[in-house]
Amino acid sequence: MNTEELARLRLEINALDDELLTILQKRAFLSTQVAKAKQGGTIFYPAREKEIISRLQNKNKENIEKNMVQLPQESIAHIWTEIFSCSRMLQKKTSLAFLGPLGTFSHYAGEELFGKSLTYQPCSDFNSIFAKVFSGEANLGLIPLENSLQGTVGQCLDLFEIYPVSIIAEHYSSIHHCLLAKQTDFSKIKTIYSHPQALMQCHDWIQKNCPQAQVVELSSTAKGALRAMEEEDSAAIGNEKLVQLSQEGKILQVIAKDIANCKDNTTRFAVIAKEKNSCSFVLPKSSFTFALADKTGALSKVLQIIQQENINLTKLESRPLYNKVQGTAWQYRFFADALANLWEKPMLMQTLKEHCYDIRILGVYENLL
């Protein structure tokens, strides 16, 4: 080992770290100035953040031609996600309500989107998320709207009938199920804990590799990991990051990765807030809900009006009316996504109201697909 050369290199790295800190402090100052210029506007602008990361990743590739070391492209995204997270907190103290406890897929999806520099508020159910956002106890909420395997999360759609909150962003998070345990012998696993959906999505793998194990449903994958941590002959299914819950003498490890029946498992999340989005959009998407008058051809007429505006609907789903009153049995509410900014189409909305006894825009946000 060349100790003199090592010492020199470490001094040079220290100097660069000092420069990085100074640059980040300058960036933080500019972020506070941006907040003043916005005068209370939206602080979460996913399209702008995506644009910055994409530009930097392209620049990262170009630097190879200059004989510079290329950073992993994923690292660029991770680093700048945390920089954005810090900047948002400097502009406004932010809290996010999500389906807890810490360690759930919702928690990790929140970190993917917002980074770690905000206050996470675990909630025991979806209603609590909506209630915290509506009351102002949390600035933002993160709710799952649909899963590529299991379909729509109907309970979350129903809650939009109760709470007049707004969707301000969407986020797609890939779900990778892993088997976590304290030991590695599949044959010794007697119990597997997890959320019902995770157990169902990994049913084939469990039957093939741990047919002797009893599956036990819990309210979250994180609670499953905590149970597996306490029992020598048990395991849990969840995100590989759950190993971070390990405590002294109780260490979980990933003993099998990507064990879901189908590998294309993605959850679409929505970010909700009390106020609607105030930023501009590159590719706007609108979510809206409507209930139809009980007459022949009502739905057909609504769809025809939307088609005449050359608007593409990417989702249309019906749900039984959640807030039922007498005589509304077998009445339905529709939820739809449109590739347009419906706030900018007041005449269209007025025309649609002639055929709907209730219609509401749930939010306009950036289409990131």
JSON list of C-alpha atoms in Angstrom, two decimals, residues 106-210:
[
{"chain": "A", "resi": 106, "resn": "SER", "atom": "CA", "xyz": [-46.27, 2.74, -0.02]},
{"chain": "A", "resi": 107, "resn": "HIS", "atom": "CA", "xyz": [-43.49, 4.05, 2.22]},
{"chain": "A", "resi": 108, "resn": "TYR", "atom": "CA", "xyz": [-40.78, 3.07, -0.23]},
{"chain": "A", "resi": 109, "resn": "ALA", "atom": "CA", "xyz": [-42.80, 4.46, -3.17]},
{"chain": "A", "resi": 110, "resn": "GLY", "atom": "CA", "xyz": [-42.93, 7.74, -1.26]},
{"chain": "A", "resi": 111, "resn": "GLU", "atom": "CA", "xyz": [-39.16, 7.75, -0.88]},
{"chain": "A", "resi": 112, "resn": "GLU", "atom": "CA", "xyz": [-38.74, 7.01, -4.60]},
{"chain": "A", "resi": 113, "resn": "LEU", "atom": "CA", "xyz": [-40.82, 10.05, -5.43]},
{"chain": "A", "resi": 114, "resn": "PHE", "atom": "CA", "xyz": [-40.03, 12.54, -2.65]},
{"chain": "A", "resi": 115, "resn": "GLY", "atom": "CA", "xyz": [-36.73, 11.39, -1.11]},
{"chain": "A", "resi": 116, "resn": "LYS", "atom": "CA", "xyz": [-36.18, 11.27, 2.63]},
{"chain": "A", "resi": 117, "resn": "SER", "atom": "CA", "xyz": [-36.14, 14.96, 3.54]},
{"chain": "A", "resi": 118, "resn": "LEU", "atom": "CA", "xyz": [-39.77, 15.24, 4.57]},
{"chain": "A", "resi": 119, "resn": "THR", "atom": "CA", "xyz": [-41.93, 14.03, 7.43]},
{"chain": "A", "resi": 120, "resn": "TYR", "atom": "CA", "xyz": [-43.60, 10.68, 6.81]},
{"chain": "A", "resi": 121, "resn": "GLN", "atom": "CA", "xyz": [-46.91, 10.11, 8.59]},
{"chain": "A", "resi": 122, "resn": "PRO", "atom": "CA", "xyz": [-47.92, 6.42, 8.65]},
{"chain": "A", "resi": 123, "resn": "CYS", "atom": "CA", "xyz": [-51.70, 5.83, 8.61]},
{"chain": "A", "resi": 124, "resn": "SER", "atom": "CA", "xyz": [-53.59, 2.68, 9.50]},
{"chain": "A", "resi": 125, "resn": "ASP", "atom": "CA", "xyz": [-56.10, 2.95, 6.64]},
{"chain": "A", "resi": 126, "resn": "PHE", "atom": "CA", "xyz": [-56.89, 4.90, 3.49]},
{"chain": "A", "resi": 127, "resn": "ASN", "atom": "CA", "xyz": [-59.59, 6.98, 5.15]},
{"chain": "A", "resi": 128, "resn": "SER", "atom": "CA", "xyz": [-57.00, 8.35, 7.59]},
{"chain": "A", "resi": 129, "resn": "ILE", "atom": "CA", "xyz": [-54.80, 9.47, 4.69]},
{"chain": "A", "resi": 130, "resn": "PHE", "atom": "CA", "xyz": [-57.63, 11.43, 3.09]},
{"chain": "A", "resi": 131, "resn": "ALA", "atom": "CA", "xyz": [-58.70, 12.86, 6.46]},
{"chain": "A", "resi": 132, "resn": "LYS", "atom": "CA", "xyz": [-55.20, 14.08, 7.36]},
{"chain": "A", "resi": 133, "resn": "VAL", "atom": "CA", "xyz": [-54.79, 15.81, 4.00]},
{"chain": "A", "resi": 134, "resn": "PHE", "atom": "CA", "xyz": [-58.26, 17.39, 4.09]},
{"chain": "A", "resi": 135, "resn": "SER", "atom": "CA", "xyz": [-57.75, 18.66, 7.66]},
{"chain": "A", "resi": 136, "resn": "GLY", "atom": "CA", "xyz": [-54.31, 20.06, 6.84]},
{"chain": "A", "resi": 137, "resn": "GLU", "atom": "CA", "xyz": [-52.56, 17.75, 9.31]},
{"chain": "A", "resi": 138, "resn": "ALA", "atom": "CA", "xyz": [-50.53, 16.46, 6.34]},
{"chain": "A", "resi": 139, "resn": "ASN", "atom": "CA", "xyz": [-49.57, 18.55, 3.30]},
{"chain": "A", "resi": 140, "resn": "LEU", "atom": "CA", "xyz": [-49.71, 15.57, 0.98]},
{"chain": "A", "resi": 141, "resn": "GLY", "atom": "CA", "xyz": [-51.06, 12.03, 0.84]},
{"chain": "A", "resi": 142, "resn": "LEU", "atom": "CA", "xyz": [-49.93, 9.02, -1.17]},
{"chain": "A", "resi": 143, "resn": "ILE", "atom": "CA", "xyz": [-52.61, 6.51, -2.17]},
{"chain": "A", "resi": 144, "resn": "PRO", "atom": "CA", "xyz": [-52.55, 3.49, -4.49]},
{"chain": "A", "resi": 145, "resn": "LEU", "atom": "CA", "xyz": [-55.00, 3.87, -7.37]},
{"chain": "A", "resi": 146, "resn": "GLU", "atom": "CA", "xyz": [-54.46, 0.62, -9.21]},
{"chain": "A", "resi": 147, "resn": "ASN", "atom": "CA", "xyz": [-52.15, -2.35, -9.59]},
{"chain": "A", "resi": 148, "resn": "SER", "atom": "CA", "xyz": [-51.20, -3.95, -12.90]},
{"chain": "A", "resi": 149, "resn": "LEU", "atom": "CA", "xyz": [-52.14, -7.39, -11.52]},
{"chain": "A", "resi": 150, "resn": "GLN", "atom": "CA", "xyz": [-54.96, -6.72, -9.06]},
{"chain": "A", "resi": 151, "resn": "GLY", "atom": "CA", "xyz": [-56.68, -3.80, -10.75]},
{"chain": "A", "resi": 152, "resn": "THR", "atom": "CA", "xyz": [-58.24, -0.72, -9.16]},
{"chain": "A", "resi": 153, "resn": "VAL", "atom": "CA", "xyz": [-58.10, 0.01, -5.43]},
{"chain": "A", "resi": 154, "resn": "GLY", "atom": "CA", "xyz": [-61.80, 0.76, -5.18]},
{"chain": "A", "resi": 155, "resn": "GLN", "atom": "CA", "xyz": [-61.74, 2.03, -1.61]},
{"chain": "A", "resi": 156, "resn": "CYS", "atom": "CA", "xyz": [-59.48, 4.92, -2.58]},
{"chain": "A", "resi": 157, "resn": "LEU", "atom": "CA", "xyz": [-61.74, 5.94, -5.46]},
{"chain": "A", "resi": 158, "resn": "ASP", "atom": "CA", "xyz": [-64.77, 5.85, -3.16]},
{"chain": "A", "resi": 159, "resn": "LEU", "atom": "CA", "xyz": [-63.12, 8.21, -0.68]},
{"chain": "A", "resi": 160, "resn": "PHE", "atom": "CA", "xyz": [-62.99, 10.97, -3.29]},
{"chain": "A", "resi": 161, "resn": "GLU", "atom": "CA", "xyz": [-66.79, 11.18, -2.80]},
{"chain": "A", "resi": 162, "resn": "ILE", "atom": "CA", "xyz": [-66.26, 12.12, 0.86]},
{"chain": "A", "resi": 163, "resn": "TYR", "atom": "CA", "xyz": [-63.14, 14.30, 0.79]},
{"chain": "A", "resi": 164, "resn": "PRO", "atom": "CA", "xyz": [-62.82, 17.15, -1.77]},
{"chain": "A", "resi": 165, "resn": "VAL", "atom": "CA", "xyz": [-59.06, 16.74, -2.18]},
{"chain": "A", "resi": 166, "resn": "SER", "atom": "CA", "xyz": [-57.14, 17.01, -5.45]},
{"chain": "A", "resi": 167, "resn": "ILE", "atom": "CA", "xyz": [-54.73, 14.72, -7.29]},
{"chain": "A", "resi": 168, "resn": "ILE", "atom": "CA", "xyz": [-51.54, 16.67, -8.03]},
{"chain": "A", "resi": 169, "resn": "ALA", "atom": "CA", "xyz": [-49.23, 13.91, -9.31]},
{"chain": "A", "resi": 170, "resn": "GLU", "atom": "CA", "xyz": [-49.01, 10.25, -10.17]},
{"chain": "A", "resi": 171, "resn": "HIS", "atom": "CA", "xyz": [-46.17, 7.80, -9.61]},
{"chain": "A", "resi": 172, "resn": "TYR", "atom": "CA", "xyz": [-45.57, 4.30, -10.95]},
{"chain": "A", "resi": 173, "resn": "SER", "atom": "CA", "xyz": [-43.66, 2.00, -8.63]},
{"chain": "A", "resi": 174, "resn": "SER", "atom": "CA", "xyz": [-42.43, -1.47, -9.59]},
{"chain": "A", "resi": 175, "resn": "ILE", "atom": "CA", "xyz": [-43.19, -4.09, -6.95]},
{"chain": "A", "resi": 176, "resn": "HIS", "atom": "CA", "xyz": [-40.51, -6.73, -6.41]},
{"chain": "A", "resi": 177, "resn": "HIS", "atom": "CA", "xyz": [-41.46, -9.31, -3.80]},
{"chain": "A", "resi": 178, "resn": "CYS", "atom": "CA", "xyz": [-38.70, -11.02, -1.82]},
{"chain": "A", "resi": 179, "resn": "LEU", "atom": "CA", "xyz": [-38.69, -13.75, 0.81]},
{"chain": "A", "resi": 180, "resn": "LEU", "atom": "CA", "xyz": [-37.11, -12.54, 4.05]},
{"chain": "A", "resi": 181, "resn": "ALA", "atom": "CA", "xyz": [-36.04, -14.78, 6.92]},
{"chain": "A", "resi": 182, "resn": "LYS", "atom": "CA", "xyz": [-33.42, -15.28, 9.60]},
{"chain": "A", "resi": 183, "resn": "GLN", "atom": "CA", "xyz": [-32.21, -18.55, 8.04]},
{"chain": "A", "resi": 184, "resn": "THR", "atom": "CA", "xyz": [-31.86, -19.80, 4.47]},
{"chain": "A", "resi": 185, "resn": "ASP", "atom": "CA", "xyz": [-33.34, -23.33, 4.51]},
{"chain": "A", "resi": 186, "resn": "PHE", "atom": "CA", "xyz": [-36.73, -23.18, 2.77]},
{"chain": "A", "resi": 187, "resn": "SER", "atom": "CA", "xyz": [-37.73, -26.58, 4.18]},
{"chain": "A", "resi": 188, "resn": "LYS", "atom": "CA", "xyz": [-37.55, -25.28, 7.76]},
{"chain": "A", "resi": 189, "resn": "ILE", "atom": "CA", "xyz": [-39.96, -22.40, 7.17]},
{"chain": "A", "resi": 190, "resn": "LYS", "atom": "CA", "xyz": [-43.25, -23.20, 8.90]},
{"chain": "A", "resi": 191, "resn": "THR", "atom": "CA", "xyz": [-45.03, -19.84, 8.52]},
{"chain": "A", "resi": 192, "resn": "ILE", "atom": "CA", "xyz": [-44.94, -17.06, 5.94]},
{"chain": "A", "resi": 193, "resn": "TYR", "atom": "CA", "xyz": [-46.35, -13.66, 6.91]},
{"chain": "A", "resi": 194, "resn": "SER", "atom": "CA", "xyz": [-47.38, -10.82, 4.62]},
{"chain": "A", "resi": 195, "resn": "HIS", "atom": "CA", "xyz": [-50.16, -8.63, 3.29]},
{"chain": "A", "resi": 196, "resn": "PRO", "atom": "CA", "xyz": [-52.95, -10.64, 1.57]},
{"chain": "A", "resi": 197, "resn": "GLN", "atom": "CA", "xyz": [-52.16, -9.19, -1.88]},
{"chain": "A", "resi": 198, "resn": "ALA", "atom": "CA", "xyz": [-48.46, -10.06, -1.56]},
{"chain": "A", "resi": 199, "resn": "LEU", "atom": "CA", "xyz": [-49.29, -13.63, -0.51]},
{"chain": "A", "resi": 200, "resn": "MET", "atom": "CA", "xyz": [-51.68, -13.99, -3.44]},
{"chain": "A", "resi": 201, "resn": "GLN", "atom": "CA", "xyz": [-49.18, -12.55, -5.92]},
{"chain": "A", "resi": 202, "resn": "CYS", "atom": "CA", "xyz": [-46.52, -15.04, -4.74]},
{"chain": "A", "resi": 203, "resn": "HIS", "atom": "CA", "xyz": [-48.81, -18.07, -4.38]},
{"chain": "A", "resi": 204, "resn": "ASP", "atom": "CA", "xyz": [-47.16, -20.15, -7.12]},
{"chain": "A", "resi": 205, "resn": "TRP", "atom": "CA", "xyz": [-43.65, -19.67, -5.73]},
{"chain": "A", "resi": 206, "resn": "ILE", "atom": "CA", "xyz": [-44.77, -20.55, -2.19]},
{"chain": "A", "resi": 207, "resn": "GLN", "atom": "CA", "xyz": [-46.46, -23.76, -3.36]},
{"chain": "A", "resi": 208, "resn": "LYS", "atom": "CA", "xyz": [-43.36, -24.83, -5.29]},
{"chain": "A", "resi": 209, "resn": "ASN", "atom": "CA", "xyz": [-40.65, -23.88, -2.78]},
{"chain": "A", "resi": 210, "resn": "CYS", "atom": "CA", "xyz": [-42.35, -23.85, 0.64]}
]
